[in-house]
Amino acid sequence: MVVSVRLFAMLREAAGRSTLEVELPDDATVAELLAAVGRRQGLAAVSSRMTVVAAINREYVAPEHRLRPGDDVALIPPVSGGAGVEVHARVTEEPLDLTALARRVARPGAGAVVTFSGTTRDVERLDYEAYVEMAQEQIAAILRDCVSRHELEAAAAEHRVGGVPLGEASVVVAVSAAHRAEAFAGARQAIDAIKARAPIWKREVDGEQSRWVEGSAPA
């Protein structure tokens, strides 16, 4: 079978394209796919020095997972990164508005609203790239887990992609809860998990110099 594979960030740059067509035996595993991609010109050096994981139909899967025709397959390099309660998750090229996000989580039963804003520092700008559809789904799942674990009233997060100039926000989080301890804990878990799991990458740009920021394999 022929598998169409989506590439992002360092892998896309090394391959010189955003998708690859890979021929594999029927019922091949993710491990076999990773091995085949690793033999491609331009990708061997990059994939050998980092942990790459696969997302199938926008869910992270183990190396022994077997591929099926029609699967939506993406390779994810290291990322830079309660029931009945509505959450808000968005990945956008637009500037982020923390005040508007805080209003989204205001509730009559909320005695505390905690917000977080991550801003560009030290460099001229950060260029962000994302697997947008999966990133939004992952962020939403993270927020739902935060709501459940910390009994939050509401939770919202947005991440910017494209160029983010010095001093502007690249990610914002807002949560509300009856008490401040739960709100602080929920906000902390949300931003930590987004940084660890959402398929989003960043490149530091400072004058003529630029580099991808090293990350870790998605948790």
CSV table of C-alpha atoms in Angstrom, one decimal:
chain,number,residue,atom,x,y,z
A,1,MET,CA,0.0,0.0,0.0
A,2,VAL,CA,1.0,3.6,-0.5
A,3,VAL,CA,0.8,5.9,2.6
A,4,SER,CA,0.6,9.6,2.3
A,5,VAL,CA,2.6,11.1,5.3
A,6,ARG,CA,2.3,14.7,6.5
A,7,LEU,CA,5.5,16.4,7.7
A,8,PHE,CA,6.0,19.4,9.9
A,9,ALA,CA,8.7,21.8,11.1
A,10,MET,CA,12.2,20.2,11.0
A,11,LEU,CA,11.0,17.1,9.0
A,12,ARG,CA,9.2,19.2,6.4
A,13,GLU,CA,12.3,21.5,6.0
A,14,ALA,CA,14.7,18.5,5.7
A,15,ALA,CA,12.5,16.8,3.1
A,16,GLY,CA,11.8,20.0,1.2
A,17,ARG,CA,8.1,19.1,1.1
A,18,SER,CA,5.1,18.9,3.4
A,19,THR,CA,4.0,15.4,2.3
A,20,LEU,CA,5.7,12.1,1.3
A,21,GLU,CA,4.3,9.1,-0.5
A,22,VAL,CA,5.7,5.9,1.1
A,23,GLU,CA,5.2,2.4,-0.3
A,24,LEU,CA,4.8,-0.2,2.5
A,25,PRO,CA,3.6,-3.8,2.8
A,26,ASP,CA,0.0,-4.3,3.5
A,27,ASP,CA,-0.7,-4.2,7.3
A,28,ALA,CA,2.6,-2.4,7.9
A,29,THR,CA,3.3,-1.0,11.4
A,30,VAL,CA,4.2,2.6,12.4
A,31,ALA,CA,7.7,1.3,13.2
A,32,GLU,CA,8.1,0.1,9.6
A,33,LEU,CA,6.9,3.5,8.3
A,34,LEU,CA,9.4,5.4,10.5
A,35,ALA,CA,12.2,3.1,9.3
A,36,ALA,CA,11.2,3.7,5.6
A,37,VAL,CA,11.0,7.5,6.1
A,38,GLY,CA,14.3,7.5,7.9
A,39,ARG,CA,16.0,6.1,4.8
A,40,ARG,CA,14.8,8.9,2.6
A,41,GLN,CA,17.4,11.4,1.3
A,42,GLY,CA,17.5,14.4,3.5
A,43,LEU,CA,15.6,12.9,6.4
A,44,ALA,CA,18.0,10.2,7.6
A,45,ALA,CA,20.3,12.7,9.5
A,46,VAL,CA,17.4,14.6,11.0
A,47,SER,CA,15.3,11.6,12.1
A,48,SER,CA,18.3,9.9,13.6
A,49,ARG,CA,19.0,12.7,16.1
A,50,MET,CA,15.5,13.1,17.5
A,51,THR,CA,12.5,11.1,18.6
A,52,VAL,CA,9.8,11.1,16.0
A,53,VAL,CA,6.3,9.8,16.8
A,54,ALA,CA,3.3,9.2,14.6
A,55,ALA,CA,-0.2,10.5,14.8
A,56,ILE,CA,-2.8,8.5,13.0
A,57,ASN,CA,-6.2,10.1,12.5
A,58,ARG,CA,-5.0,12.9,14.8
A,59,GLU,CA,-4.2,10.6,17.7
A,60,TYR,CA,-0.7,9.6,18.9
A,61,VAL,CA,0.0,5.9,18.4
A,62,ALA,CA,2.6,3.3,19.5
A,63,PRO,CA,5.2,2.0,17.0
A,64,GLU,CA,3.4,-1.4,16.8
A,65,HIS,CA,0.2,0.3,15.6
A,66,ARG,CA,-0.8,-1.1,12.2
A,67,LEU,CA,-1.6,1.2,9.3
A,68,ARG,CA,-4.8,1.0,7.3
A,69,PRO,CA,-5.6,2.4,3.9
A,70,GLY,CA,-7.1,5.9,4.2
A,71,ASP,CA,-5.5,6.7,7.5
A,72,ASP,CA,-4.5,10.4,8.1
A,73,VAL,CA,-0.8,9.9,8.9
A,74,ALA,CA,1.5,12.6,10.3
A,75,LEU,CA,5.0,12.4,11.7
A,76,ILE,CA,5.5,14.5,14.8
A,77,PRO,CA,9.0,15.7,15.7
A,78,PRO,CA,9.7,16.9,19.3
A,79,VAL,CA,7.2,19.7,20.1
A,80,SER,CA,8.4,23.2,21.3
A,81,GLY,CA,5.2,23.4,24.0
A,82,GLY,CA,-15.2,17.9,33.3
A,83,ALA,CA,-18.1,16.5,31.9
A,84,GLY,CA,-20.7,19.0,30.7
A,85,VAL,CA,-18.3,21.9,30.9
A,86,GLU,CA,-17.6,23.7,27.6
A,87,VAL,CA,-13.9,24.4,26.7
A,88,HIS,CA,-12.5,26.7,24.1
A,89,ALA,CA,-9.4,25.8,22.1
A,90,ARG,CA,-8.1,27.7,19.0
A,91,VAL,CA,-5.0,27.9,16.9
A,92,THR,CA,-4.8,31.1,14.9
A,93,GLU,CA,-2.6,33.5,12.9
A,94,GLU,CA,-4.4,36.4,14.6
A,95,PRO,CA,-3.0,38.3,17.6
A,96,LEU,CA,-4.2,36.9,20.9
A,97,ASP,CA,-6.5,38.8,23.3
A,98,LEU,CA,-6.0,37.6,26.9
A,99,THR,CA,-8.8,39.9,28.2
A,100,ALA,CA,-11.3,38.4,25.8
A,101,LEU,CA,-10.2,34.9,26.7
A,102,ALA,CA,-10.7,35.7,30.4
A,103,ARG,CA,-14.3,36.9,29.7
A,104,ARG,CA,-14.9,33.5,28.0
A,105,VAL,CA,-14.4,31.7,31.3
A,106,ALA,CA,-16.4,34.0,33.6
A,107,ARG,CA,-19.1,32.1,35.4
A,108,PRO,CA,-21.5,33.0,38.3
A,109,GLY,CA,-20.0,30.2,40.4
A,110,ALA,CA,-16.4,31.2,39.7
A,111,GLY,CA,-14.6,32.9,42.7
A,112,ALA,CA,-11.3,32.9,40.9
A,113,VAL,CA,-10.1,33.4,37.3
A,114,VAL,CA,-6.4,32.7,36.5
A,115,THR,CA,-4.8,33.6,33.2
A,116,PHE,CA,-1.4,32.9,31.6
A,117,SER,CA,0.3,34.7,28.7
A,118,GLY,CA,3.4,33.3,27.1
A,119,THR,CA,5.3,36.1,25.2
A,120,THR,CA,8.2,36.3,22.8
A,121,ARG,CA,11.4,37.4,24.5
A,122,ASP,CA,15.1,37.9,23.7
A,123,VAL,CA,14.7,37.5,19.9
A,124,GLU,CA,13.2,39.6,17.1
A,125,ARG,CA,10.4,37.1,16.6
A,126,LEU,CA,9.3,33.5,16.9
A,127,ASP,CA,7.9,31.7,13.9
A,128,TYR,CA,5.4,29.0,14.9
A,129,GLU,CA,4.3,26.1,12.8
A,130,ALA,CA,1.5,23.7,13.8
A,131,TYR,CA,-0.5,20.7,12.7
A,132,VAL,CA,-3.5,22.9,13.3
A,133,GLU,CA,-6.4,20.4,13.3
A,134,MET,CA,-4.6,18.0,15.6
A,135,ALA,CA,-3.2,20.8,17.8
A,136,GLN,CA,-6.7,22.2,18.4
A,137,GLU,CA,-8.1,18.7,19.3
A,138,GLN,CA,-5.2,18.1,21.6
A,139,ILE,CA,-5.6,21.4,23.4
A,140,ALA,CA,-9.3,20.8,23.8
A,141,ALA,CA,-8.6,17.3,25.3
A,142,ILE,CA,-6.0,18.9,27.7
A,143,LEU,CA,-8.5,21.5,28.8
A,144,ARG,CA,-11.2,18.9,29.4
A,145,ASP,CA,-8.8,16.9,31.6
A,146,CYS,CA,-8.0,20.0,33.5
A,147,VAL,CA,-11.7,20.7,34.1
A,148,SER,CA,-12.2,17.2,35.4
A,149,ARG,CA,-9.1,17.1,37.6
A,150,HIS,CA,-9.4,20.5,39.2
A,151,GLU,CA,-13.2,21.0,39.2
A,152,LEU,CA,-12.9,24.0,37.0
A,153,GLU,CA,-15.9,26.1,36.0
A,154,ALA,CA,-14.5,26.7,32.5
A,155,ALA,CA,-11.2,26.6,30.6
A,156,ALA,CA,-9.9,28.2,27.4
A,157,ALA,CA,-6.6,28.4,25.5
A,158,GLU,CA,-5.4,29.8,22.2
A,159,HIS,CA,-2.1,29.4,20.4
A,160,ARG,CA,-0.8,31.7,17.7
A,161,VAL,CA,1.0,30.4,14.5
A,162,GLY,CA,3.1,32.3,12.0
A,163,GLY,CA,5.4,35.2,13.1
A,164,VAL,CA,5.0,36.5,16.7
A,165,PRO,CA,7.1,39.7,17.3
A,166,LEU,CA,9.0,40.5,20.4
A,167,GLY,CA,6.7,41.2,23.4
A,168,GLU,CA,3.6,39.7,21.8
A,169,ALA,CA,1.7,36.7,23.1
A,170,SER,CA,2.2,33.3,21.4
A,171,VAL,CA,-0.1,31.3,23.8
A,172,VAL,CA,-2.8,32.3,26.3
A,173,VAL,CA,-4.7,30.3,28.9
A,174,ALA,CA,-7.6,31.2,31.1
A,175,VAL,CA,-9.5,29.1,33.6
A,176,SER,CA,-12.1,29.7,36.3
A,177,ALA,CA,-12.9,27.8,39.5
A,178,ALA,CA,-14.8,28.3,42.7
A,179,HIS,CA,-11.5,28.7,44.6
A,180,ARG,CA,-8.1,30.1,43.7
A,181,ALA,CA,-6.1,26.9,44.5
A,182,GLU,CA,-8.0,24.9,41.9
A,183,ALA,CA,-7.8,27.7,39.4
A,184,PHE,CA,-4.0,28.1,39.8
A,185,ALA,CA,-3.5,24.3,39.5
A,186,GLY,CA,-5.7,24.0,36.5
A,187,ALA,CA,-4.0,26.9,34.6
A,188,ARG,CA,-0.5,25.4,35.4
A,189,GLN,CA,-1.5,21.9,34.2
A,190,ALA,CA,-3.0,23.4,31.0
A,191,ILE,CA,0.0,25.3,29.9
A,192,ASP,CA,2.5,22.6,30.9
A,193,ALA,CA,0.5,20.0,28.9
A,194,ILE,CA,0.0,22.2,25.9
A,195,LYS,CA,3.8,22.7,25.7
A,196,ALA,CA,4.4,19.0,26.1
A,197,ARG,CA,1.7,17.5,23.8
A,198,ALA,CA,0.4,19.9,21.2
A,199,PRO,CA,2.1,19.4,17.8
A,200,ILE,CA,3.4,23.0,17.6
A,201,TRP,CA,7.0,24.0,16.8
A,202,LYS,CA,8.9,27.3,16.9
A,203,ARG,CA,11.8,28.9,15.2
A,204,GLU,CA,13.8,31.7,16.8
A,205,VAL,CA,14.5,34.5,14.3
A,206,ASP,CA,17.0,37.2,15.2
A,207,GLY,CA,18.3,39.3,12.3
A,208,GLU,CA,20.0,37.0,9.8
A,209,GLN,CA,20.1,34.1,12.3
A,210,SER,CA,17.3,31.5,12.8
A,211,ARG,CA,17.0,28.1,14.5
A,212,TRP,CA,14.4,25.6,15.4
A,213,VAL,CA,14.0,25.4,19.2
A,214,GLU,CA,14.8,22.0,20.5
A,215,GLY,CA,11.9,20.2,22.2
A,216,SER,CA,10.9,16.8,23.5
A,217,ALA,CA,8.9,13.8,22.3
A,218,PRO,CA,5.1,14.4,22.9
A,219,ALA,CA,4.1,13.0,26.3
